[in-house]
Amino acid sequence: MSSLVSVQHIVSPVDGSVLAERTLADGARIEAVLAAAHAARRGWVSVPVERRAAMVEAMVRHLESQVGEIAVELTRQMGRPVRYTPNEITRGFQERARHMASIAPAGLAQIQVPRTEGFTKFIRREPVGTVLVVAPWNYPYLTAVNSIVPALLAGNTVVLKHASQTMLVAERLQGAFDAAGLPPGVFQHVQAGHDAIAAMIADRRIDGVVFTGSVPGGAAIERAAAGRFIGVGTELGGKDPSYVRADADLPYAIGENVDGAFFNSGQSCCAIERIYVHRDVHDEFVEGFVAATRAYVLADPLDPATTIGPMVTAAAAEAVRGQIAEALAAGATALVGERDFAASRPGTAYLGPTVLVGVEHSMRVMSEESFGPVIGIMPVADDDEAVARMNDSRYGLTASIWTRDVEAAARIGARVETGTVYANRCDYVDPVLVWTGVKDTGRGIALSSLGFDPYVRPKSYHLRHPS
């Protein structure tokens, strides 16, 4: 493992200033972290699951007590307006952590099997060991909690490597778990480069890895784990579709689709990225969608009046601008674009939302992940065409269907290649339901009663009584 030392900076998308800098872990630091995690296993697995759950609750309470500081800090790191950043802790994070803690005793209980005279037989769920969590920047608390909490509840030790853009989140989590009383070595974080991550995955003291990020990043994680025979969980790209049927509650569908497309500047794994509307209501839908989009306020995200902030980096914004330019050159029309937002400036992270019509699947904006504030809207003739369009993608995380007929939504959803089917909802993760995807979206499993499965291995006990 390389012992070279380098420094990682957070450049704030708000104003381009350097928000923080940290020294990346060298070989000695990585070795110390892995040794501590390995040494802490035996003690942590002996802690009753109810006690582990109590520590998770204490961790959540600690973060809740700091939510005002966290909100501003998070806005400065990745650009989401400060009017929304508190919700990441007060809603999603605490909801997911507390739900997984509440179901842990039953979810991790040993599995009973039919009784056999003269034998005791059962199956235990035992922790895999030490789990490496590689978390992204876009929802840095929410994505991390999906893996960290169930892994710890299951009796594993955890090492977190957070995205460089939000590395302060890792420090907040470390402080919260320390305050909750976790023993040393049970939860640790490192700031490390790609080579160091690959070396950690190759180390036999890592027994599982969870990655949320890009498809190329997921492929790199799988290559690093090849031949290790450890669990690799991946939640990767998305190009989530929305289908608005002719019988939809149109005003409601318009508002929810606009929010689903542009909240967090479209930087959500389950954001709506393409919309198909029944031709009978297409024009009315587009008219309402355009009006609602123009109502956004793009400005300094530290201003409570701002409703959409900059993207995470200027480079990310330029990538989205590139997709938009290609689509326009190929015949698409922008009904809303940068011209409609005074703060939107080429070359910066500030990019106003763009609404495109006249789009085709040959355009990258309709086929490749955009991960930014742009949406393409297409008319469709019926359910069959909508299903065909929705399935014409190499991704499959969520799909939303807007209709007054929920049974029809279920029938349509059964034909859509996706991990989650929504009806009259989008861009929401419910902890009682499993969070997963298909195709190039990866093979991750998070939350619900199934959310402990990646962090345990079954062990059978077949005990014959003396005759």
Short mmCIF file of C-alpha atoms in Angstrom, two decimals:
data_model
loop_
_atom_site.label_atom_id
_atom_site.label_comp_id
_atom_site.label_asym_id
_atom_site.label_seq_id
_atom_site.Cartn_x
_atom_site.Cartn_y
_atom_site.Cartn_z
CA MET A 1 0.00 0.00 0.00
CA SER A 2 1.34 3.41 -0.91
CA SER A 3 2.59 5.61 1.94
CA LEU A 4 2.33 8.82 -0.11
CA VAL A 5 0.48 11.58 1.71
CA SER A 6 -1.75 14.09 -0.07
CA VAL A 7 -4.34 16.68 0.87
CA GLN A 8 -8.03 16.68 -0.11
CA HIS A 9 -9.94 19.97 -0.39
CA ILE A 10 -13.64 20.76 -0.30
CA VAL A 11 -14.34 23.56 -2.77
CA SER A 12 -17.76 24.98 -1.95
CA PRO A 13 -20.12 25.26 -4.92
CA VAL A 14 -21.74 28.23 -3.19
CA ASP A 15 -18.88 30.64 -3.81
CA GLY A 16 -15.84 28.62 -4.92
CA SER A 17 -14.05 29.01 -1.60
CA VAL A 18 -12.04 26.24 0.04
CA LEU A 19 -14.29 25.05 2.85
CA ALA A 20 -11.96 22.47 4.39
CA GLU A 21 -8.88 20.42 3.71
CA ARG A 22 -7.81 17.08 5.14
CA THR A 23 -4.78 14.85 4.76
CA LEU A 24 -5.59 11.55 3.06
CA ALA A 25 -4.82 8.44 5.06
CA ASP A 26 -1.45 6.87 4.39
CA GLY A 27 -0.59 3.20 4.68
CA ALA A 28 0.08 3.40 8.39
CA ARG A 29 -3.29 5.03 9.06
CA ILE A 30 -5.16 2.47 6.98
CA GLU A 31 -3.38 -0.35 8.79
CA ALA A 32 -4.30 1.12 12.17
CA VAL A 33 -7.96 1.44 11.17
CA LEU A 34 -8.21 -2.13 9.87
CA ALA A 35 -6.43 -3.51 12.94
CA ALA A 36 -8.74 -1.62 15.30
CA ALA A 37 -11.85 -2.76 13.42
CA HIS A 38 -10.68 -6.37 13.51
CA ALA A 39 -9.83 -6.20 17.21
CA ALA A 40 -13.23 -4.71 18.10
CA ARG A 41 -15.26 -7.49 16.49
CA ARG A 42 -15.39 -9.97 19.35
CA GLY A 43 -16.49 -7.43 21.91
CA TRP A 44 -19.11 -5.81 19.64
CA VAL A 45 -20.78 -9.04 18.57
CA SER A 46 -21.27 -9.94 22.23
CA VAL A 47 -23.25 -6.73 22.86
CA PRO A 48 -27.00 -7.57 22.83
CA VAL A 49 -28.82 -6.24 19.80
CA GLU A 50 -31.12 -4.19 22.04
CA ARG A 51 -28.07 -2.39 23.43
CA ARG A 52 -26.75 -1.76 19.91
CA ALA A 53 -30.15 -0.30 18.99
CA ALA A 54 -30.01 1.99 22.03
CA MET A 55 -26.63 3.29 20.86
CA VAL A 56 -28.08 3.97 17.41
CA GLU A 57 -30.84 5.98 19.06
CA ALA A 58 -28.26 7.96 21.05
CA MET A 59 -26.35 8.63 17.84
CA VAL A 60 -29.49 9.97 16.16
CA ARG A 61 -30.29 12.21 19.11
CA HIS A 62 -26.78 13.63 19.02
CA LEU A 63 -27.12 14.59 15.36
CA GLU A 64 -30.58 16.04 15.95
CA SER A 65 -29.09 18.32 18.61
CA GLN A 66 -26.69 19.72 15.99
CA VAL A 67 -29.12 20.03 13.09
CA GLY A 68 -28.76 23.81 12.73
CA GLU A 69 -24.98 23.58 12.35
CA ILE A 70 -25.24 20.52 10.13
CA ALA A 71 -27.70 22.23 7.77
CA VAL A 72 -25.42 25.18 7.02
CA GLU A 73 -22.35 22.96 6.81
CA LEU A 74 -24.09 20.63 4.36
CA THR A 75 -25.29 23.50 2.18
CA ARG A 76 -21.75 24.85 1.97
CA GLN A 77 -20.41 21.42 1.02
CA MET A 78 -22.81 20.46 -1.78
CA GLY A 79 -25.10 23.39 -2.54
CA ARG A 80 -28.59 22.29 -1.51
CA PRO A 81 -30.59 25.27 -0.23
CA VAL A 82 -30.43 25.70 3.54
CA ARG A 83 -34.23 25.75 3.71
CA TYR A 84 -34.11 22.01 2.88
CA THR A 85 -30.87 20.64 4.34
CA PRO A 86 -32.21 20.22 7.92
CA ASN A 87 -34.69 17.67 6.57
CA GLU A 88 -31.93 15.22 5.76
CA ILE A 89 -31.48 14.68 9.51
CA THR A 90 -34.90 15.49 10.94
CA ARG A 91 -36.81 13.39 8.43
CA GLY A 92 -35.00 10.79 6.35
CA PHE A 93 -31.95 9.99 8.46
CA GLN A 94 -33.73 9.60 11.76
CA GLU A 95 -36.66 7.77 10.16
CA ARG A 96 -34.43 5.16 8.55
CA ALA A 97 -32.11 4.70 11.53
CA ARG A 98 -34.95 4.35 14.01
CA HIS A 99 -36.91 1.97 11.82
CA MET A 100 -33.96 -0.37 11.33
CA ALA A 101 -33.21 -0.24 15.07
CA SER A 102 -36.83 -1.05 15.90
CA ILE A 103 -36.93 -4.17 13.71
CA ALA A 104 -33.42 -5.39 14.50
CA PRO A 105 -34.32 -7.81 17.33
CA ALA A 106 -36.79 -9.67 15.11
CA GLY A 107 -34.82 -9.20 11.90
CA LEU A 108 -31.65 -10.67 13.40
CA ALA A 109 -33.27 -13.41 15.51
CA GLN A 110 -32.26 -16.98 14.87
CA ILE A 111 -34.40 -18.89 12.41
CA GLN A 112 -36.39 -21.75 13.85
CA VAL A 113 -36.87 -24.95 11.84
CA PRO A 114 -39.27 -27.90 12.25
CA ARG A 115 -38.51 -29.90 15.40
CA THR A 116 -36.98 -33.36 15.12
CA GLU A 117 -37.09 -35.77 18.06
CA GLY A 118 -33.64 -36.12 19.59
CA PHE A 119 -32.19 -33.05 17.85
CA THR A 120 -31.88 -29.30 18.34
CA LYS A 121 -31.70 -27.46 15.04
CA PHE A 122 -31.68 -23.77 14.22
CA ILE A 123 -30.05 -21.19 11.95
CA ARG A 124 -28.26 -18.14 13.30
CA ARG A 125 -27.59 -14.92 11.49
CA GLU A 126 -24.00 -14.03 12.30
CA PRO A 127 -22.18 -10.83 11.30
CA VAL A 128 -19.87 -11.03 8.32
CA GLY A 129 -17.10 -9.15 10.18
CA THR A 130 -15.95 -5.71 9.03
CA VAL A 131 -17.88 -3.74 6.40
CA LEU A 132 -16.40 -0.96 4.27
CA VAL A 133 -19.00 1.67 3.30
CA VAL A 134 -18.14 4.03 0.42
CA ALA A 135 -20.75 6.80 0.48
CA PRO A 136 -21.62 9.59 -2.01
CA TRP A 137 -22.07 13.34 -1.65
CA ASN A 138 -25.59 13.97 -3.00
CA TYR A 139 -27.51 12.80 0.10
CA PRO A 140 -24.50 12.19 2.32
CA TYR A 141 -26.34 11.31 5.54
CA LEU A 142 -29.21 9.39 3.97
CA THR A 143 -27.10 7.17 1.74
CA ALA A 144 -24.65 6.41 4.54
CA VAL A 145 -27.31 5.50 7.10
CA ASN A 146 -28.74 2.85 4.74
CA SER A 147 -25.59 0.76 5.22
CA ILE A 148 -23.93 1.87 8.43
CA VAL A 149 -26.85 1.35 10.80
CA PRO A 150 -27.95 -2.15 9.70
CA ALA A 151 -24.33 -3.28 9.54
CA LEU A 152 -23.68 -2.13 13.11
CA LEU A 153 -26.98 -3.51 14.39
CA ALA A 154 -26.06 -6.89 12.90
CA GLY A 155 -22.86 -6.92 14.97
CA ASN A 156 -20.30 -5.84 12.37
CA THR A 157 -17.62 -3.22 12.71
CA VAL A 158 -17.76 -0.50 10.07
CA VAL A 159 -15.24 1.65 8.23
CA LEU A 160 -16.71 4.62 6.35
CA LYS A 161 -15.04 6.33 3.43
CA HIS A 162 -17.15 9.32 2.49
CA ALA A 163 -17.04 11.29 -0.76
CA SER A 164 -14.36 13.96 -0.72
CA GLN A 165 -16.95 16.69 -1.37
CA THR A 166 -18.77 15.82 1.87
CA MET A 167 -15.98 14.48 4.05
CA LEU A 168 -17.18 16.64 6.96
CA VAL A 169 -20.22 14.36 7.12
CA ALA A 170 -17.97 11.45 8.06
CA GLU A 171 -16.56 13.51 10.91
CA ARG A 172 -20.07 14.39 12.12
CA LEU A 173 -21.04 10.71 12.10
CA GLN A 174 -17.86 9.76 13.92
CA GLY A 175 -18.59 12.31 16.62
CA ALA A 176 -22.17 11.12 16.96
CA PHE A 177 -21.22 7.46 17.32
CA ASP A 178 -18.45 8.34 19.77
CA ALA A 179 -20.93 10.35 21.83
CA ALA A 180 -23.33 7.40 21.74
CA GLY A 181 -20.72 5.24 23.45
CA LEU A 182 -19.68 2.83 20.72
CA PRO A 183 -16.50 1.00 21.77
CA PRO A 184 -13.27 2.05 20.03
CA GLY A 185 -12.82 0.49 16.60
CA VAL A 186 -16.50 -0.35 16.05
CA PHE A 187 -17.15 2.66 13.81
CA GLN A 188 -14.30 4.51 12.12
CA HIS A 189 -13.91 6.78 9.13
CA VAL A 190 -11.03 7.44 6.78
CA GLN A 191 -10.34 9.92 4.00
CA ALA A 192 -8.59 7.88 1.35
CA GLY A 193 -7.83 7.83 -2.36
CA HIS A 194 -8.90 5.23 -4.91
CA ASP A 195 -5.76 3.12 -4.57
CA ALA A 196 -6.15 2.97 -0.80
CA ILE A 197 -9.79 1.90 -1.13
CA ALA A 198 -8.82 -0.88 -3.53
CA ALA A 199 -6.11 -2.02 -1.13
CA MET A 200 -8.60 -2.08 1.74
CA ILE A 201 -11.02 -4.20 -0.26
CA ALA A 202 -8.21 -6.62 -1.06
CA ASP A 203 -7.33 -6.92 2.64
CA ARG A 204 -8.72 -10.05 4.30
CA ARG A 205 -9.89 -7.99 7.28
CA ILE A 206 -12.60 -6.44 5.10
CA ASP A 207 -15.53 -8.84 4.81
CA GLY A 208 -18.01 -6.81 2.80
CA VAL A 209 -18.24 -3.55 0.88
CA VAL A 210 -21.14 -1.26 0.01
CA PHE A 211 -20.77 1.40 -2.66
CA THR A 212 -23.17 4.11 -3.81
CA GLY A 213 -22.11 6.07 -6.85
CA SER A 214 -21.46 5.85 -10.57
CA VAL A 215 -21.53 2.75 -12.76
CA PRO A 216 -17.77 3.00 -13.49
CA GLY A 217 -17.14 3.38 -9.77
CA GLY A 218 -19.21 0.27 -9.04
CA ALA A 219 -17.32 -1.68 -11.68
CA ALA A 220 -14.02 -0.62 -10.06
CA ILE A 221 -15.28 -1.81 -6.66
CA GLU A 222 -16.26 -5.19 -8.11
CA ARG A 223 -12.86 -5.56 -9.78
CA ALA A 224 -11.12 -4.79 -6.50
CA ALA A 225 -13.19 -7.47 -4.75
CA ALA A 226 -12.75 -10.12 -7.46
CA GLY A 227 -11.61 -13.40 -5.97
CA ARG A 228 -12.31 -12.31 -2.39
CA PHE A 229 -15.74 -14.00 -2.25
CA ILE A 230 -17.14 -11.19 -0.11
CA GLY A 231 -20.44 -9.41 -0.44
CA VAL A 232 -20.41 -6.37 -2.73
CA GLY A 233 -23.47 -4.12 -2.60
CA THR A 234 -23.85 -1.46 -5.28
CA GLU A 235 -26.39 1.28 -5.90
CA LEU A 236 -25.31 2.94 -9.11
CA GLY A 237 -26.81 5.08 -11.86
CA GLY A 238 -30.42 5.79 -12.63
CA LYS A 239 -32.56 7.25 -15.39
CA ASP A 240 -35.87 7.02 -13.58
CA PRO A 241 -39.00 7.41 -15.72
CA SER A 242 -42.38 8.91 -14.94
CA TYR A 243 -45.57 8.05 -16.81
CA VAL A 244 -48.59 10.36 -16.60
CA ARG A 245 -51.76 8.60 -17.73
CA ALA A 246 -54.76 10.38 -19.21
CA ASP A 247 -56.75 9.84 -16.01
CA ALA A 248 -54.14 11.39 -13.69
CA ASP A 249 -54.94 14.21 -11.27
CA LEU A 250 -53.07 16.61 -13.52
CA PRO A 251 -52.39 19.59 -11.19
CA TYR A 252 -51.08 17.21 -8.54
CA ALA A 253 -49.00 15.22 -11.04
CA ILE A 254 -47.48 18.41 -12.42
CA GLY A 255 -46.36 19.69 -9.03
CA GLU A 256 -44.95 16.35 -7.92
CA ASN A 257 -43.11 15.72 -11.18
CA VAL A 258 -41.50 19.15 -11.12
CA ASP A 259 -40.31 18.55 -7.57
CA GLY A 260 -39.19 15.02 -8.42
CA ALA A 261 -37.15 16.27 -11.34
CA PHE A 262 -35.52 19.36 -9.83
CA PHE A 263 -35.26 18.94 -6.06
CA ASN A 264 -31.60 18.94 -4.99
CA SER A 265 -30.87 20.30 -8.48
CA GLY A 266 -31.82 16.90 -9.88
CA GLN A 267 -28.89 15.30 -8.06
CA SER A 268 -30.74 12.32 -6.66
CA CYS A 269 -30.34 8.66 -7.57
CA CYS A 270 -34.13 8.37 -7.77
CA ALA A 271 -34.90 11.75 -9.32
CA ILE A 272 -37.30 11.75 -12.25
CA GLU A 273 -35.09 12.06 -15.34
CA ARG A 274 -37.57 11.47 -18.18
CA ILE A 275 -41.34 11.92 -18.40
CA TYR A 276 -43.85 10.22 -20.70
CA VAL A 277 -47.31 11.79 -20.87
CA HIS A 278 -50.43 10.42 -22.53
CA ARG A 279 -50.99 12.49 -25.64
CA ASP A 280 -54.52 13.44 -24.55
CA VAL A 281 -53.14 15.50 -21.66
CA HIS A 282 -49.61 16.14 -22.92
CA ASP A 283 -49.99 19.79 -23.87
CA GLU A 284 -51.80 20.70 -20.68
CA PHE A 285 -49.20 18.87 -18.60
CA VAL A 286 -46.30 20.60 -20.35
CA GLU A 287 -47.90 24.02 -19.95
CA GLY A 288 -48.32 23.52 -16.20
CA PHE A 289 -44.86 21.98 -15.85
CA VAL A 290 -43.22 24.95 -17.55
CA ALA A 291 -45.07 27.45 -15.35
CA ALA A 292 -44.09 25.61 -12.16
CA THR A 293 -40.46 25.34 -13.25
CA ARG A 294 -40.19 29.06 -13.89
CA ALA A 295 -41.28 29.67 -10.29
CA TYR A 296 -37.99 28.31 -8.93
CA VAL A 297 -35.59 30.78 -7.34
CA LEU A 298 -31.98 30.01 -8.30
CA ALA A 299 -29.66 31.94 -5.99
CA ASP A 300 -27.31 31.68 -3.02
CA PRO A 301 -28.41 28.50 -1.23
CA LEU A 302 -27.66 30.09 2.17
CA ASP A 303 -30.55 32.50 1.52
CA PRO A 304 -33.76 30.96 2.95
CA ALA A 305 -35.70 32.31 -0.04
CA THR A 306 -33.69 30.19 -2.49
CA THR A 307 -35.49 27.10 -3.76
CA ILE A 308 -32.80 25.66 -6.05
CA GLY A 309 -29.08 25.99 -5.52
CA PRO A 310 -25.93 25.33 -7.52
CA MET A 311 -24.90 21.87 -8.58
CA VAL A 312 -22.13 20.23 -6.61
CA THR A 313 -19.31 21.42 -8.90
CA ALA A 314 -18.86 23.53 -12.00
CA ALA A 315 -17.67 20.41 -13.83
CA ALA A 316 -20.92 18.58 -12.99
CA ALA A 317 -22.93 21.53 -14.32
CA GLU A 318 -20.90 21.63 -17.52
CA ALA A 319 -21.61 17.93 -18.09
CA VAL A 320 -25.35 18.63 -17.93
CA ARG A 321 -24.97 21.64 -20.19
CA GLY A 322 -23.28 19.32 -22.65
CA GLN A 323 -26.29 16.98 -22.72
CA ILE A 324 -28.63 19.93 -23.20
CA ALA A 325 -26.56 21.37 -26.05
CA GLU A 326 -26.47 18.01 -27.83
CA ALA A 327 -30.24 17.61 -27.52
CA LEU A 328 -30.89 21.11 -28.88
CA ALA A 329 -28.55 20.47 -31.78
CA ALA A 330 -30.44 17.25 -32.55
CA GLY A 331 -33.82 19.00 -32.72
CA ALA A 332 -35.10 19.33 -29.13
CA THR A 333 -36.68 22.58 -27.93
CA ALA A 334 -36.02 24.17 -24.53
CA LEU A 335 -39.25 25.62 -23.14
CA VAL A 336 -37.35 26.66 -20.00
CA GLY A 337 -33.60 27.10 -19.82
CA GLU A 338 -30.69 29.06 -18.42
CA ARG A 339 -31.99 32.22 -20.03
CA ASP A 340 -34.90 32.17 -17.56
CA PHE A 341 -32.66 32.34 -14.45
CA ALA A 342 -30.44 35.36 -13.93
CA ALA A 343 -28.10 33.49 -11.56
CA SER A 344 -27.45 30.71 -14.09
CA ARG A 345 -23.96 31.30 -15.43
CA PRO A 346 -22.02 29.06 -17.85
CA GLY A 347 -18.73 27.93 -16.40
CA THR A 348 -20.11 27.90 -12.84
CA ALA A 349 -22.04 25.40 -10.73
CA TYR A 350 -25.17 27.58 -11.03
CA LEU A 351 -27.41 25.96 -13.64
CA GLY A 352 -31.09 26.83 -13.91
CA PRO A 353 -33.59 24.03 -14.58
CA THR A 354 -34.20 23.14 -18.23
CA VAL A 355 -37.36 21.62 -19.72
CA LEU A 356 -36.99 19.95 -23.12
CA VAL A 357 -39.62 18.75 -25.59
CA GLY A 358 -39.11 17.24 -29.02
CA VAL A 359 -36.70 14.76 -27.44
CA GLU A 360 -35.85 11.23 -28.60
CA HIS A 361 -34.15 8.27 -26.98
CA SER A 362 -31.24 8.72 -29.36
CA MET A 363 -30.33 11.78 -27.27
CA ARG A 364 -28.13 11.28 -24.22
CA VAL A 365 -30.45 13.45 -22.17
CA MET A 366 -33.07 10.67 -22.52
CA SER A 367 -30.78 7.65 -22.32
CA GLU A 368 -27.84 8.45 -20.04
CA GLU A 369 -27.94 9.60 -16.45
CA SER A 370 -28.04 13.41 -16.27
CA PHE A 371 -27.91 13.89 -12.49
CA GLY A 372 -28.80 17.52 -12.87
CA PRO A 373 -31.69 19.96 -13.39
CA VAL A 374 -32.83 18.92 -16.86
CA ILE A 375 -35.88 16.94 -17.95
CA GLY A 376 -37.17 15.67 -21.27
CA ILE A 377 -40.91 15.20 -21.83
CA MET A 378 -42.35 12.92 -24.53
CA PRO A 379 -45.96 12.12 -25.55
CA VAL A 380 -47.09 8.47 -25.67
CA ALA A 381 -50.18 6.88 -27.17
CA ASP A 382 -51.03 4.35 -24.45
CA ASP A 383 -49.78 2.15 -21.59
CA ASP A 384 -47.96 -0.21 -23.93
CA GLU A 385 -45.89 2.55 -25.48
CA ALA A 386 -45.19 4.01 -22.05
CA VAL A 387 -43.92 0.65 -20.75
CA ALA A 388 -41.73 0.18 -23.81
CA ARG A 389 -40.25 3.65 -23.36
CA MET A 390 -39.69 3.20 -19.62
CA ASN A 391 -37.91 -0.12 -20.19
CA ASP A 392 -35.72 1.32 -22.94
CA SER A 393 -32.89 2.04 -20.52
CA ARG A 394 -29.89 0.25 -19.07
CA TYR A 395 -30.90 1.49 -15.60
CA GLY A 396 -33.69 0.49 -13.27
CA LEU A 397 -34.06 2.06 -9.81
CA THR A 398 -37.56 3.55 -9.61
CA ALA A 399 -40.49 4.31 -11.90
CA SER A 400 -43.54 6.41 -11.10
CA ILE A 401 -47.02 6.10 -12.57
CA TRP A 402 -49.60 8.85 -12.21
CA THR A 403 -53.21 7.70 -12.39
CA ARG A 404 -56.46 7.56 -10.46
CA ASP A 405 -56.52 3.79 -11.02
CA VAL A 406 -54.09 2.26 -8.52
CA GLU A 407 -54.81 -1.27 -9.74
CA ALA A 408 -53.82 -0.21 -13.25
CA ALA A 409 -50.63 1.27 -11.81
CA ALA A 410 -49.80 -2.09 -10.21
CA ARG A 411 -50.43 -3.91 -13.50
CA ILE A 412 -48.25 -1.47 -15.42
CA GLY A 413 -45.58 -1.56 -12.71
CA ALA A 414 -45.35 -5.34 -12.97
CA ARG A 415 -44.17 -4.87 -16.57
CA VAL A 416 -41.59 -2.19 -15.79
CA GLU A 417 -38.00 -3.24 -15.16
CA THR A 418 -37.28 -1.39 -11.93
CA GLY A 419 -36.51 -1.83 -8.25
CA THR A 420 -39.42 0.29 -6.96
CA VAL A 421 -42.80 1.12 -8.51
CA TYR A 422 -44.54 4.27 -7.31
CA ALA A 423 -48.11 5.33 -7.94
CA ASN A 424 -48.82 9.03 -7.49
CA ARG A 425 -45.50 9.48 -5.69
CA CYS A 426 -41.83 9.72 -6.58
CA ASP A 427 -38.36 10.37 -5.24
CA TYR A 428 -39.02 8.90 -1.78
CA VAL A 429 -37.37 6.09 0.17
CA ASP A 430 -39.65 4.29 2.63
CA PRO A 431 -37.65 2.30 5.20
CA VAL A 432 -40.31 -0.41 5.44
CA LEU A 433 -39.66 -1.27 1.77
CA VAL A 434 -36.47 -2.69 0.33
CA TRP A 435 -34.35 -0.25 -1.68
CA THR A 436 -32.84 -2.01 -4.66
CA GLY A 437 -32.41 -1.82 -8.42
CA VAL A 438 -31.97 -3.85 -11.59
CA LYS A 439 -29.68 -3.78 -14.63
CA ASP A 440 -26.82 -1.26 -14.43
CA THR A 441 -28.31 0.30 -11.32
CA GLY A 442 -26.54 -2.47 -9.42
CA ARG A 443 -27.26 -5.22 -6.92
CA GLY A 444 -27.58 -3.36 -3.65
CA ILE A 445 -30.16 -4.14 -0.97
CA ALA A 446 -30.98 -1.64 1.76
CA LEU A 447 -33.66 -1.02 4.39
CA SER A 448 -36.74 -3.09 5.27
CA SER A 449 -36.61 -6.53 6.93
CA LEU A 450 -34.30 -7.56 4.08
CA GLY A 451 -31.86 -4.78 4.86
CA PHE A 452 -29.83 -6.90 7.29
CA ASP A 453 -29.17 -9.65 4.75
CA PRO A 454 -26.00 -8.16 3.22
CA TYR A 455 -24.40 -7.92 6.67
CA VAL A 456 -25.01 -11.41 8.01
CA ARG A 457 -24.19 -14.95 6.99
CA PRO A 458 -26.36 -17.92 7.97
CA LYS A 459 -24.85 -20.54 10.25
CA SER A 460 -26.65 -23.83 10.84
CA TYR A 461 -26.69 -25.65 14.19
CA HIS A 462 -27.44 -29.37 13.93
CA LEU A 463 -27.18 -30.77 17.46
CA ARG A 464 -27.94 -34.42 18.15
CA HIS A 465 -28.84 -35.25 21.73
CA PRO A 466 -27.08 -38.14 23.53
CA SER A 467 -29.05 -41.36 23.16
#
